[in-house]
mmCIF file of C-alpha atoms in Angstrom:
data_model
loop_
_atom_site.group_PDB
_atom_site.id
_atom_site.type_symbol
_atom_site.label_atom_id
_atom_site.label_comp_id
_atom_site.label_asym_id
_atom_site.label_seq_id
_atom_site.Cartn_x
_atom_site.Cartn_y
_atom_site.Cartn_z
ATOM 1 C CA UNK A 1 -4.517 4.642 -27.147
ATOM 2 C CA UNK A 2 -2.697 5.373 -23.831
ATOM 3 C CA UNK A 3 -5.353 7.150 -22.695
ATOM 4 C CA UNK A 4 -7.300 4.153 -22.802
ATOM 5 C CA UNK A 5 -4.802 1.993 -21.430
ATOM 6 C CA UNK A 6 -4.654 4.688 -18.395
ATOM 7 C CA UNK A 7 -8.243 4.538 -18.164
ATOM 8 C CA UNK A 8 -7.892 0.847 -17.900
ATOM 9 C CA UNK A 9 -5.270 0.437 -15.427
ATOM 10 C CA UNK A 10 -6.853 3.215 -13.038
ATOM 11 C CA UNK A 11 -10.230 1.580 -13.035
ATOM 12 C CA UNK A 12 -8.466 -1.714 -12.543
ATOM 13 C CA UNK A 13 -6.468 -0.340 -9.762
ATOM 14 C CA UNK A 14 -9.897 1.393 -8.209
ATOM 15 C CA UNK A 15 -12.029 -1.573 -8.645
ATOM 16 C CA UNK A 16 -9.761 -3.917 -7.318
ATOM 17 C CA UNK A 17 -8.843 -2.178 -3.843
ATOM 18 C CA UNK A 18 -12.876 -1.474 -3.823
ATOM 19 C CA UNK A 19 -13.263 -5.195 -3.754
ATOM 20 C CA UNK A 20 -10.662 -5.280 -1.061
ATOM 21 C CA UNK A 21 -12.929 -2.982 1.346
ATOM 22 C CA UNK A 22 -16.008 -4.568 0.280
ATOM 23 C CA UNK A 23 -15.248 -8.589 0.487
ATOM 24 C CA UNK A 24 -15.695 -10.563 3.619
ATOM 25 C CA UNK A 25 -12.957 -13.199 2.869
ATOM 26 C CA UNK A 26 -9.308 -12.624 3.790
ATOM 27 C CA UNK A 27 -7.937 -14.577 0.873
ATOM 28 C CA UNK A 28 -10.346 -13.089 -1.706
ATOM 29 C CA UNK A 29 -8.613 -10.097 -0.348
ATOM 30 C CA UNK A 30 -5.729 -10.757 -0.868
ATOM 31 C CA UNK A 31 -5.880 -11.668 -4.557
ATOM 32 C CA UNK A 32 -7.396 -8.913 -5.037
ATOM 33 C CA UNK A 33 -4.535 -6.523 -3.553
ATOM 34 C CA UNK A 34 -2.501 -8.762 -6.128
ATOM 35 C CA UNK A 35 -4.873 -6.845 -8.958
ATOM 36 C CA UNK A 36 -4.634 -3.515 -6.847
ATOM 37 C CA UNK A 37 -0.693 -3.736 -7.580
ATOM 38 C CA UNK A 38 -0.354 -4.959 -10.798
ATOM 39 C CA UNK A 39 -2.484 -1.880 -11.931
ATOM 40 C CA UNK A 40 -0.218 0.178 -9.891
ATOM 41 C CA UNK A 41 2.376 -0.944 -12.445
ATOM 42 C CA UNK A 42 1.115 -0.273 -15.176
ATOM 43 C CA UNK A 43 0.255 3.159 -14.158
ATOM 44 C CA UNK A 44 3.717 3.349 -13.701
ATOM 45 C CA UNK A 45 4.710 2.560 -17.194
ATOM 46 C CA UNK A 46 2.147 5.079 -18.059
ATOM 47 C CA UNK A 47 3.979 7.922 -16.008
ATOM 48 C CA UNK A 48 7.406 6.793 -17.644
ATOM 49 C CA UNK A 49 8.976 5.056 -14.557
ATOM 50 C CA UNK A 50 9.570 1.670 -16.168
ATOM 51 C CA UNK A 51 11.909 0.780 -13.899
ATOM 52 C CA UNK A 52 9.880 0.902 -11.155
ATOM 53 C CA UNK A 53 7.217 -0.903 -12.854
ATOM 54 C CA UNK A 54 9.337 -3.916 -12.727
ATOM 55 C CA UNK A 55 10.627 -3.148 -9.480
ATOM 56 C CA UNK A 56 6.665 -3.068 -8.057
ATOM 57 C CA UNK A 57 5.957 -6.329 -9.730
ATOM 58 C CA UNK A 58 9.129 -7.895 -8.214
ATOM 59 C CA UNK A 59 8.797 -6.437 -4.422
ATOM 60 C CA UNK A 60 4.756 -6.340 -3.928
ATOM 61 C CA UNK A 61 3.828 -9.116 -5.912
ATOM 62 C CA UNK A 62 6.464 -11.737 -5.435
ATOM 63 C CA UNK A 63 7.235 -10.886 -2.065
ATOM 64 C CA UNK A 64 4.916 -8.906 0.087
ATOM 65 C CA UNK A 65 1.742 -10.699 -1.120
ATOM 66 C CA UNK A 66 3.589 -13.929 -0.808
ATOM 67 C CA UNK A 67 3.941 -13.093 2.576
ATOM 68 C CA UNK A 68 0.551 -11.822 3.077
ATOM 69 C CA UNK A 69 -0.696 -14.989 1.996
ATOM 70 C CA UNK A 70 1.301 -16.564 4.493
ATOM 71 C CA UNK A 71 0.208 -14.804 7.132
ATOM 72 C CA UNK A 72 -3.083 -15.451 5.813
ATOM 73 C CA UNK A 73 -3.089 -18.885 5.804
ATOM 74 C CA UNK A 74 -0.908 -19.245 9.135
ATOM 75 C CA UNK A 75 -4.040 -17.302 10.984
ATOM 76 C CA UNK A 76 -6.884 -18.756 9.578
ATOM 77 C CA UNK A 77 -8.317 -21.033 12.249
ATOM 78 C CA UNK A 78 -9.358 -24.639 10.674
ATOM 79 C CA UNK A 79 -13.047 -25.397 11.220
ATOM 80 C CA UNK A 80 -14.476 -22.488 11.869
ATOM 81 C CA UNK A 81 -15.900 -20.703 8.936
ATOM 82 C CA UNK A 82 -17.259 -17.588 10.568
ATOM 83 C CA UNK A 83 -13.654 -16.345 11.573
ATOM 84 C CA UNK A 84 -13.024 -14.866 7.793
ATOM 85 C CA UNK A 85 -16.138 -12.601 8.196
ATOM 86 C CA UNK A 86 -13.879 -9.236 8.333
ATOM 87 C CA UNK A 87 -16.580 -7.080 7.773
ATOM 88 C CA UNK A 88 -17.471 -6.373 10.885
ATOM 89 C CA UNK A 89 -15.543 -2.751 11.231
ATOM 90 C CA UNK A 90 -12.943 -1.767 14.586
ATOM 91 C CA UNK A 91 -14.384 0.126 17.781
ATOM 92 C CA UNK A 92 -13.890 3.506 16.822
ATOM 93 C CA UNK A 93 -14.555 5.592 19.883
ATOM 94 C CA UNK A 94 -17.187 8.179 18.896
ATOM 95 C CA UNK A 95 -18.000 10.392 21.953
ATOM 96 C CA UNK A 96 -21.968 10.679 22.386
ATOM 97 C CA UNK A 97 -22.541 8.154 19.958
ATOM 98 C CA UNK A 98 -22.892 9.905 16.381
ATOM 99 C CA UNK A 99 -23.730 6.897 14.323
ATOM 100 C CA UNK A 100 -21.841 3.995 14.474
ATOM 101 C CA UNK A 101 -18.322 3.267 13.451
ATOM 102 C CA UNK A 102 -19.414 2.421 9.994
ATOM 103 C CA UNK A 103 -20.239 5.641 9.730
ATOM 104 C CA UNK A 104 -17.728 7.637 11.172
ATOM 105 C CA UNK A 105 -15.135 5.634 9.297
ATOM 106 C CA UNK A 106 -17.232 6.115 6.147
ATOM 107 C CA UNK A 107 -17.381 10.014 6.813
ATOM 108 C CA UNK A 108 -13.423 10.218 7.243
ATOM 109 C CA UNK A 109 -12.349 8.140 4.427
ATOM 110 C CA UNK A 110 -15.217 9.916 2.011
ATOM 111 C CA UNK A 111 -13.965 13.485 3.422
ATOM 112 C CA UNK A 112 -10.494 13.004 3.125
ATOM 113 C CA UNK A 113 -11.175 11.899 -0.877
ATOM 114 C CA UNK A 114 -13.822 15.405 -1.078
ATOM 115 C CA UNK A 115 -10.765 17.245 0.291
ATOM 116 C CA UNK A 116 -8.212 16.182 -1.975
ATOM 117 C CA UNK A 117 -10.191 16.026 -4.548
ATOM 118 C CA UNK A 118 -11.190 19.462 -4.459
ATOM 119 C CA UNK A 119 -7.976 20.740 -3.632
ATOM 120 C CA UNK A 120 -6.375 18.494 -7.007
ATOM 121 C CA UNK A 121 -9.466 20.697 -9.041
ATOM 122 C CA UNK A 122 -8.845 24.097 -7.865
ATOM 123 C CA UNK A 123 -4.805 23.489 -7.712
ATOM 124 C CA UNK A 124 -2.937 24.539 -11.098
ATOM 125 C CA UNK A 125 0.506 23.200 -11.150
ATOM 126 C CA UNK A 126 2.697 25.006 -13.206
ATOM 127 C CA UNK A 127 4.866 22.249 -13.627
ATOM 128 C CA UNK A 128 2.330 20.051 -14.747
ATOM 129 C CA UNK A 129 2.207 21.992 -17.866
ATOM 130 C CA UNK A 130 5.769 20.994 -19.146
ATOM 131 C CA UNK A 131 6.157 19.249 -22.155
ATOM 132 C CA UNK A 132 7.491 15.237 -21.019
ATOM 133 C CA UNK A 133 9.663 13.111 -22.730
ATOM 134 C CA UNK A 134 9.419 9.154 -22.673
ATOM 135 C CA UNK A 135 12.780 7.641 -22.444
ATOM 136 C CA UNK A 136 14.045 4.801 -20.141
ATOM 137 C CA UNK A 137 15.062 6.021 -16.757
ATOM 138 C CA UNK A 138 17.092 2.406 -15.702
ATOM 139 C CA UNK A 139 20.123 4.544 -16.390
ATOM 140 C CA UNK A 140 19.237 7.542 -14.936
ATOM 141 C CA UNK A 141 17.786 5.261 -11.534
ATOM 142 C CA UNK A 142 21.274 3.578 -11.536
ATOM 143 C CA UNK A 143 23.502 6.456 -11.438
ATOM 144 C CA UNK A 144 21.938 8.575 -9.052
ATOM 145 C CA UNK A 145 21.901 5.335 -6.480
ATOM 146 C CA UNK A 146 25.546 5.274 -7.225
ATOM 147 C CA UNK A 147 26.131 9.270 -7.050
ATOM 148 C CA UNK A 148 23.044 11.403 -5.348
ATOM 149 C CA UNK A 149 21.222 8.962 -3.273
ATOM 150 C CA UNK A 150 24.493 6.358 -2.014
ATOM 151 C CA UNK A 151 23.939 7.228 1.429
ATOM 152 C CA UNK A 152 20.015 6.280 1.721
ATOM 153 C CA UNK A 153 20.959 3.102 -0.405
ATOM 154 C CA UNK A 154 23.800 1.731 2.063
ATOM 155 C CA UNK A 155 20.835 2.722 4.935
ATOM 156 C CA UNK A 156 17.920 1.042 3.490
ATOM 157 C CA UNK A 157 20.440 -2.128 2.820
ATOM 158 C CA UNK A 158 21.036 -1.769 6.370
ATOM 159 C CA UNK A 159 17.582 -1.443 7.408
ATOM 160 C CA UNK A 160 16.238 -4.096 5.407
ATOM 161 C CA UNK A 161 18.714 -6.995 6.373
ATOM 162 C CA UNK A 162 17.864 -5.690 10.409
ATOM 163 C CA UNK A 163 14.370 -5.886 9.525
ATOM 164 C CA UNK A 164 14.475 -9.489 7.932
ATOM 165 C CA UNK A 165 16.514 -10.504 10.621
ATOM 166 C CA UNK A 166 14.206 -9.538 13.960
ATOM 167 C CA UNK A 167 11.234 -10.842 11.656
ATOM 168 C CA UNK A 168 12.785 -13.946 11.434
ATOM 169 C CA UNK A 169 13.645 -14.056 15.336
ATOM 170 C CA UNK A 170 10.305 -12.083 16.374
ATOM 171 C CA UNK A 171 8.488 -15.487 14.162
ATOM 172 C CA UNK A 172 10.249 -18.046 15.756
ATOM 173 C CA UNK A 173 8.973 -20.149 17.656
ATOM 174 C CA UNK A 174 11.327 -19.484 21.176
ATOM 175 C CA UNK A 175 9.284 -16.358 22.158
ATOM 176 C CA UNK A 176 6.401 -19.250 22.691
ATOM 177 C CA UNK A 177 7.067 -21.038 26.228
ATOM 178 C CA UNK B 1 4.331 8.918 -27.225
ATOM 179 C CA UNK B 2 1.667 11.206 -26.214
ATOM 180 C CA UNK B 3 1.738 11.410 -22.016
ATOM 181 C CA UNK B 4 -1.546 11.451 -20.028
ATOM 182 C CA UNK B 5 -2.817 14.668 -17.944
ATOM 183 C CA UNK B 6 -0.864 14.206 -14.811
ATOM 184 C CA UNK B 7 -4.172 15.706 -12.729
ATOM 185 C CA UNK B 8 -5.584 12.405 -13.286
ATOM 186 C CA UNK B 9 -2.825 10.421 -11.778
ATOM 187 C CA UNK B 10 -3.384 12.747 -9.044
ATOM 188 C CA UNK B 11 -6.975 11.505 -8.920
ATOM 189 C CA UNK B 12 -6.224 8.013 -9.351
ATOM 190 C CA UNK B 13 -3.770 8.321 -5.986
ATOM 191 C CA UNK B 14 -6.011 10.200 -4.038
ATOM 192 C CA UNK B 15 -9.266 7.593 -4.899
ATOM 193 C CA UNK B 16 -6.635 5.260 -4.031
ATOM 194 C CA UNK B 17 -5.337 6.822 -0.257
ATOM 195 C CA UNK B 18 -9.238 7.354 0.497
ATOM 196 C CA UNK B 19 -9.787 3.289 -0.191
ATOM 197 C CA UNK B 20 -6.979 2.387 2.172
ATOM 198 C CA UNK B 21 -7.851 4.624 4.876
ATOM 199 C CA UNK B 22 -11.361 3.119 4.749
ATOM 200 C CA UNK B 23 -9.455 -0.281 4.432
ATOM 201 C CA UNK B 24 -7.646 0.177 8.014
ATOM 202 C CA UNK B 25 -10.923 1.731 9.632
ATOM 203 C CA UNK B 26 -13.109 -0.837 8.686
ATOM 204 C CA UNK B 27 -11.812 -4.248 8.589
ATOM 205 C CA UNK B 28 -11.087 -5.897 12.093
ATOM 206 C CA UNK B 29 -8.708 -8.627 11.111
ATOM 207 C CA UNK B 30 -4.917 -7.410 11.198
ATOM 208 C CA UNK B 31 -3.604 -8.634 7.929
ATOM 209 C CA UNK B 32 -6.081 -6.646 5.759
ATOM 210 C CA UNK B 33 -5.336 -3.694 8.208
ATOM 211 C CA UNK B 34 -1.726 -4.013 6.625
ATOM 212 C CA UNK B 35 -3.204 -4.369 2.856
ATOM 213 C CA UNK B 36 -4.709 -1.368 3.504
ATOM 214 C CA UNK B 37 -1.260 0.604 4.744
ATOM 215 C CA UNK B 38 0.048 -0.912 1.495
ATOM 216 C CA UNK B 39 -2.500 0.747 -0.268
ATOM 217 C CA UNK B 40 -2.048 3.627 1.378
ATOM 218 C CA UNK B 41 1.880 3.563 0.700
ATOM 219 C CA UNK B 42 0.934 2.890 -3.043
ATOM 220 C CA UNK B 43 -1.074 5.664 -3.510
ATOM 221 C CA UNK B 44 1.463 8.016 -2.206
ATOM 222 C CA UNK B 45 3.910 6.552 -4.267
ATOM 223 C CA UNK B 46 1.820 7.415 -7.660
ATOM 224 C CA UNK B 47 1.834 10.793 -6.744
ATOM 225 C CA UNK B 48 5.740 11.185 -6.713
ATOM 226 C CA UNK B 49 6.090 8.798 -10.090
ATOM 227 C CA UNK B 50 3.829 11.206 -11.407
ATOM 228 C CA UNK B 51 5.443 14.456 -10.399
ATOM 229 C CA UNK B 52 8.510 13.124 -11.100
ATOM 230 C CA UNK B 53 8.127 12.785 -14.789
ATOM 231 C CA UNK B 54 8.487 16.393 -15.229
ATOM 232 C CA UNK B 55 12.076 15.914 -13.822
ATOM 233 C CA UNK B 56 14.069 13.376 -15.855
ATOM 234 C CA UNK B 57 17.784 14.299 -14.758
ATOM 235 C CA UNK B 58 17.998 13.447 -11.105
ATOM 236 C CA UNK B 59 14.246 12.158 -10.759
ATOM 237 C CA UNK B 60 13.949 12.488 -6.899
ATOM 238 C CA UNK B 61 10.451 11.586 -6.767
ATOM 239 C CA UNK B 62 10.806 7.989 -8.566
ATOM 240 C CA UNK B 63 14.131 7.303 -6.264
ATOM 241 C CA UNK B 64 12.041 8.224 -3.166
ATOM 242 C CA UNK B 65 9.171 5.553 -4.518
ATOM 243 C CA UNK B 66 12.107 3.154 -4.634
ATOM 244 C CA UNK B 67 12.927 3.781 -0.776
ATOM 245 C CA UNK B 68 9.505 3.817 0.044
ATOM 246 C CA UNK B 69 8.887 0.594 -1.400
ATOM 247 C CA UNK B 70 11.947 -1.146 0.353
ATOM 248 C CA UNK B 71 11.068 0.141 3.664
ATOM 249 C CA UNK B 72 7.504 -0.902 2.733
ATOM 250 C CA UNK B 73 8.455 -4.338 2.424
ATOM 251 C CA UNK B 74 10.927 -4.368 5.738
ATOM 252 C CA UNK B 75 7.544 -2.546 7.387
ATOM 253 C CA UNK B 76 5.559 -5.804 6.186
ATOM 254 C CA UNK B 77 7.583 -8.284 7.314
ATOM 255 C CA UNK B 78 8.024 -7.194 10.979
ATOM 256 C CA UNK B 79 4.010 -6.561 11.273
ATOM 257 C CA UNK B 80 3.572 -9.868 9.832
ATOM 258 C CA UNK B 81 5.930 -11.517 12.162
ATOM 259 C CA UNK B 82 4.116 -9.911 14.990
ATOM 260 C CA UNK B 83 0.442 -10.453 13.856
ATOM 261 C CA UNK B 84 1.679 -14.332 13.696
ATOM 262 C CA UNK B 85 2.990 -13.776 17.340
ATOM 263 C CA UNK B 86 -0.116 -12.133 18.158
ATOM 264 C CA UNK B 87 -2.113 -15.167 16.655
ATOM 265 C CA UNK B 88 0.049 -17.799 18.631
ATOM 266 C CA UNK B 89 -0.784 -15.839 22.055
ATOM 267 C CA UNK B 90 -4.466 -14.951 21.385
ATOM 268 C CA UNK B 91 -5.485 -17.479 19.268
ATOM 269 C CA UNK B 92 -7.210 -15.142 17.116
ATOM 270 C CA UNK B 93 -5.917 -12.021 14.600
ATOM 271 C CA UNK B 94 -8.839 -10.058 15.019
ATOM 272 C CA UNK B 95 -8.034 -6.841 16.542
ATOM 273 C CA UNK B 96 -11.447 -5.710 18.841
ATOM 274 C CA UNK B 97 -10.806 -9.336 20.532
ATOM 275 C CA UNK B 98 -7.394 -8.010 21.435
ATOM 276 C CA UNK B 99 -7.919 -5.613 24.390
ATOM 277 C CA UNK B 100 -5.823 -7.071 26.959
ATOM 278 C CA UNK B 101 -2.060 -6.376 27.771
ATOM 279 C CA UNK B 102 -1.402 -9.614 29.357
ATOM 280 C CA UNK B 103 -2.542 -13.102 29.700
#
């Protein structure tokens, strides 16, 4: 039973950001890095990290994607339909001209996978061969912000008010003459 | 609760990293450049849930995921900013039309 429903969530999660490379519309994109997430929480849940299943849901989907669609939207130019074709791929400069970017793109991207993949199959973790527990970690999560890890919280506070902040200025409209 | 073989979460985030890096190679408009970082940041970030599992008492790896993910989103809203900047001087967001410093 939870294998399948970690079989399900992975190949939602895989098929999903497949359909992100693979579409030629920004929007359809977009939606579809909406899927790529919510299977990214629930293979959360599956690893016991509950807490940061919700958390994922709450961040990615209800406010990064909502402000990728914005930006989406805001750059789309009206009456031209050709402008969402993204498929053509960026310059990659390839000294004496091995293939085209396509393919040198393809080549990293499939050789860093054949490397890691490789390395994952011929790696045994001893640690992987523990015995885990399920139990909810929202206590655990909350106490070690408030013991271990107060320094990096007060930080990332910090950084994240700075951050919304000069995106707020850097969007306005007075950098515009 | 019977747990699933952690090698395949391993799997799962490495498919995962490979997609994204193809992502931000490929595509030419700026905004799915950025999906693809997220993807990217995603992946990585199922490779510490699922290490950190084995390590229920202080759980570093899930607590890192949580700063990743905050930093994540503060990353995402600057780029966006500046990709709608980038838009209002260039009148376009794709990024091989970009190749000047000034206009």
């Amino acid at each position: 039973m939870i294998q399948l429903a970690f079989y399900g969530f992975a190949a939602l999660t895989l098929v999903s950001a497949l359909a992100v490379l693979l579409t030629r519309n920004v929007m359809y994109a977009a939606f579809f890095l909406l899927l790529t997430l919510l299977g990214v929480a629930g293979l959360f849940v599956l690893a016991s990290a509950d807490f940061l299943a919700v958390a994922q849901i709450m961040i990615y989907v209800g406010g990064v994607l909502v402000l990728v669609i914005f930006g989406v939207m805001l750059t789309s130019k009206a009456g031209s339909g050709t402008n969402t074709d993204s498929q053509r791929p960026n310059q990659i400069p390839s000294p004496n001209r091995i293939g085209n970017s396509w393919v040198m793109a393809l080549l990293v991207s499939g050789g860093v996978f054949v490397a890691l993949y490789t390395l994952l199959a011929r790696a045994s973790f001893a640690l992987l061969n523990q015995p885990v527990g399920w139990e909810s970690t929202i206590r655990t999560v909350g106490r070690q912000l408030m013991t271990e890890y107060i320094v990096p919280f007060e930080i990332v506070g910090i950084l994240l008010l700075a951050a919304l902040v000069g995106a707020t200025f850097l969007a306005s409209n007075r950098l515009t003459r | 609760m019977q747990s699933v073989d952690s090698h395949l979460f391993l799997i799962v985030g490495a498919a995962l990293f490979s997609i994204g890096l193809a992502v931000v190679l490929l595509k030419r408009h700026a905004i799915v450049v950025l999906m693809g970082i997220e993807l990217m940041l995603n992946a990585v970030n199922i490779n510490l849930v699922a290490f950190s599992q084995y390590d229920p008492d202080r759980i570093q790896g899930q607590m890192l995921a949580l700063f990743v993910m905050v930093v994540a989103a503060a990353e995402s809203a600057v780029a966006l900013a500046i990709v709608l900047q980038v838009y209002r001087h260039f009148r376009t967001a794709q990024l091989d039309e970009l190749n000047e410093l000034r206009q």
